[in-house]
Short mmCIF file of C-alpha atoms in Angstrom, two decimals:
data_model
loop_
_atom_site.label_atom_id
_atom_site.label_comp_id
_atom_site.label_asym_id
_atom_site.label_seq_id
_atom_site.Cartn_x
_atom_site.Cartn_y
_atom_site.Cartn_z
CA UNK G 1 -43.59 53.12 -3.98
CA UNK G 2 -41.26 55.27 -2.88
CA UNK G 3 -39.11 54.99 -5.89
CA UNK G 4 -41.27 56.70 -8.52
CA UNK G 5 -40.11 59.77 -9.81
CA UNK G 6 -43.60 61.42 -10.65
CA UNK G 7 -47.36 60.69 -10.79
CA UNK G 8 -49.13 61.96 -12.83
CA UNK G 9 -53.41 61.90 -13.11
CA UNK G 10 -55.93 62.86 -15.31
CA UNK G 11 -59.29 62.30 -13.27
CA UNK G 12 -61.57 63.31 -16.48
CA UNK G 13 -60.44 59.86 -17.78
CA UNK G 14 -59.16 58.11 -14.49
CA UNK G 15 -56.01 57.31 -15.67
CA UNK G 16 -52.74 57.39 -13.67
CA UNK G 17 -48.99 57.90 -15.29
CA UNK G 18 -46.27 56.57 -13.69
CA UNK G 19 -43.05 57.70 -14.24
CA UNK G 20 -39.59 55.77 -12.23
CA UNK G 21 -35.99 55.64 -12.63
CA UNK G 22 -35.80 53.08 -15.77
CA UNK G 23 -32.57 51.73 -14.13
CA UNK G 24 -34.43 49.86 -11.79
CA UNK G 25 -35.43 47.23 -12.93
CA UNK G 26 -37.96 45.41 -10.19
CA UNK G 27 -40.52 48.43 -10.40
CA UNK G 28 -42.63 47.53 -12.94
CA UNK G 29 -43.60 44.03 -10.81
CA UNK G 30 -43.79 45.99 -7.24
CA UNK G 31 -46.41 47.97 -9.78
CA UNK G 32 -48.15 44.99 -10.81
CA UNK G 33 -48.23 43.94 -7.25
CA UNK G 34 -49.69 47.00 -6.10
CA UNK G 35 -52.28 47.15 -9.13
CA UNK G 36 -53.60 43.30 -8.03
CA UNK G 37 -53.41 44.56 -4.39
CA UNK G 38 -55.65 46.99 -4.58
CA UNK G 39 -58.20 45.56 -7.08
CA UNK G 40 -58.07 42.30 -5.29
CA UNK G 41 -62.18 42.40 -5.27
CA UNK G 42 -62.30 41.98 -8.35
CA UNK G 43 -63.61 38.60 -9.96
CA UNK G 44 -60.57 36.52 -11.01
CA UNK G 45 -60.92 35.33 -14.25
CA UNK G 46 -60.92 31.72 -14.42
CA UNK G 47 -58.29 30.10 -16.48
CA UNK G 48 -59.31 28.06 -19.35
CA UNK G 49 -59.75 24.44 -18.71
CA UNK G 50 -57.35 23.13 -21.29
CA UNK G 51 -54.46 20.28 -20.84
CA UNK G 52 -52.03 22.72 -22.13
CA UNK G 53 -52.64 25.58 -20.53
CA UNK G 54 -49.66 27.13 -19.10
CA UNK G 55 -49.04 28.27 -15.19
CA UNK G 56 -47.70 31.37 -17.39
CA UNK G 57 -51.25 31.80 -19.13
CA UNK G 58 -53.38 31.41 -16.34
CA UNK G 59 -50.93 34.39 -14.58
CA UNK G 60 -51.50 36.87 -17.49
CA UNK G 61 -55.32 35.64 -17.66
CA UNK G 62 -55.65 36.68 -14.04
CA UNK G 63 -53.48 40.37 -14.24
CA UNK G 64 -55.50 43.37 -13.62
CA UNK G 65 -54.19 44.89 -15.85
CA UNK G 66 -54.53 42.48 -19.00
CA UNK G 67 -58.30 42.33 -17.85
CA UNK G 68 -58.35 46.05 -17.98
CA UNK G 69 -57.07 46.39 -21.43
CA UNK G 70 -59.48 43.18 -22.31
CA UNK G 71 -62.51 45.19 -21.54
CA UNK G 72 -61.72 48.58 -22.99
CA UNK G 73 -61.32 46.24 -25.98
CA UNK G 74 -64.53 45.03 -25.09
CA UNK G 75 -65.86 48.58 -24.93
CA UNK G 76 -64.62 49.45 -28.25
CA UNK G 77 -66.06 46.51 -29.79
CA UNK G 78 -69.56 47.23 -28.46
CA UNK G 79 -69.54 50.92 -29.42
CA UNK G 80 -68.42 49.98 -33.14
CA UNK G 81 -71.48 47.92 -33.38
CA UNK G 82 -73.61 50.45 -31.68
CA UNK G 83 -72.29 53.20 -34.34
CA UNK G 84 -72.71 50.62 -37.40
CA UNK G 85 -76.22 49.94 -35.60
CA UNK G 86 -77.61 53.55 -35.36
CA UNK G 87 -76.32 54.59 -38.59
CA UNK G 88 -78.34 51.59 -40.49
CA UNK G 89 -81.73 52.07 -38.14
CA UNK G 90 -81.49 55.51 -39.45
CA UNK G 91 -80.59 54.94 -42.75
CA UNK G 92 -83.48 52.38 -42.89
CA UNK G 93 -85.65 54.76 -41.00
CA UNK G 94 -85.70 57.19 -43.55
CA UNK G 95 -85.82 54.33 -46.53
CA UNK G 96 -89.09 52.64 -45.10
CA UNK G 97 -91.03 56.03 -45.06
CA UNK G 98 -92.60 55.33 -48.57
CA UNK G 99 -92.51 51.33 -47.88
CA UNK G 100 -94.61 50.95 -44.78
CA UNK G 101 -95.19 52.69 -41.14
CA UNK G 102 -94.54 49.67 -39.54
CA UNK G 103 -91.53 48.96 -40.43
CA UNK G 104 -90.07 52.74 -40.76
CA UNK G 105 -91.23 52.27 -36.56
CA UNK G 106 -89.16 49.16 -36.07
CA UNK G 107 -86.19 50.60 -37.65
CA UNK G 108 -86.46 53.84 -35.70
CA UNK G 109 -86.19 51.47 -32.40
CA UNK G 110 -83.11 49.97 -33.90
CA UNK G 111 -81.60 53.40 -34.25
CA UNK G 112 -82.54 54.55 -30.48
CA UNK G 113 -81.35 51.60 -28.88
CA UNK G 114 -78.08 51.42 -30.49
CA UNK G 115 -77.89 55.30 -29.97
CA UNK G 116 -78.63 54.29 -26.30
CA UNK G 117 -76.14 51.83 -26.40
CA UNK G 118 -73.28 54.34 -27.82
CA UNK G 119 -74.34 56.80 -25.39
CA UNK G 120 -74.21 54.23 -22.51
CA UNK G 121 -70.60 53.61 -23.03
CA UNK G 122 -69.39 56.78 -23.50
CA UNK G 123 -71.64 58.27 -20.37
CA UNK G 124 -69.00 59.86 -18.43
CA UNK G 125 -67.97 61.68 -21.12
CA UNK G 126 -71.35 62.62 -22.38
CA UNK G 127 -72.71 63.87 -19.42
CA UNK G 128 -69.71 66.13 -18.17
#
């Protein structure tokens, strides 16, 4: 990698930027061969088991950093129901108070464990 003109890192986030000479033109896969390199314990994802499935598909299915970008997307998906989740249990928190205790209880459980849930995904942050 001795063709990259600066690295950059922000360790609050963990993310790396790469900047090299856009003239040549074989970095970005010497990249992508270091990325798989060095995350090579990680569990492959297993291509899909389909008659046309591509040796192209089961390539990108398998980059580290597709699967990366997959599960951030994952992430995000999870915290959007978490916030939608919280904001109901409380909203029906507060409406069951003149309804019944019972149910203003179970909704207050709804709220903390999707609060949990938010919190759980955005823990590094949170507790910095």
């Amino acid at each position: 990698m001795r063709a990259l003109v600066t690295v950059d890192g922000d360790p609050a986030v963990g993310s790396l930027l790469l900047q090299y000479d856009p003239a040549d033109t074989e970095m970005e896969t010497r990249i992508r061969a270091e990325v798989a390199a060095v995350w090579a314990t990680m569990a492959p994802v297993e291509p899909q088991d389909s008659p046309t499935a591509d040796a192209e598909a089961a390539t990108a299915a398998n980059d580290p950093i597709d699967r990366l970008r997959r599960r951030a997307q994952t992430r995000l998906a999870i915290n959007r129901v978490a916030k939608v989740g919280a904001l109901a249990g409380m909203a029906g928190t507060v409406a069951a108070l003149g309804v019944s205790r019972k149910l203003h209880a179970q909704m207050g459980i709804v709220a903390i464990a999707a609060t949990l849930t938010h919190l759980a995904v955005h823990w590094r942050r949170t507790f910095r």
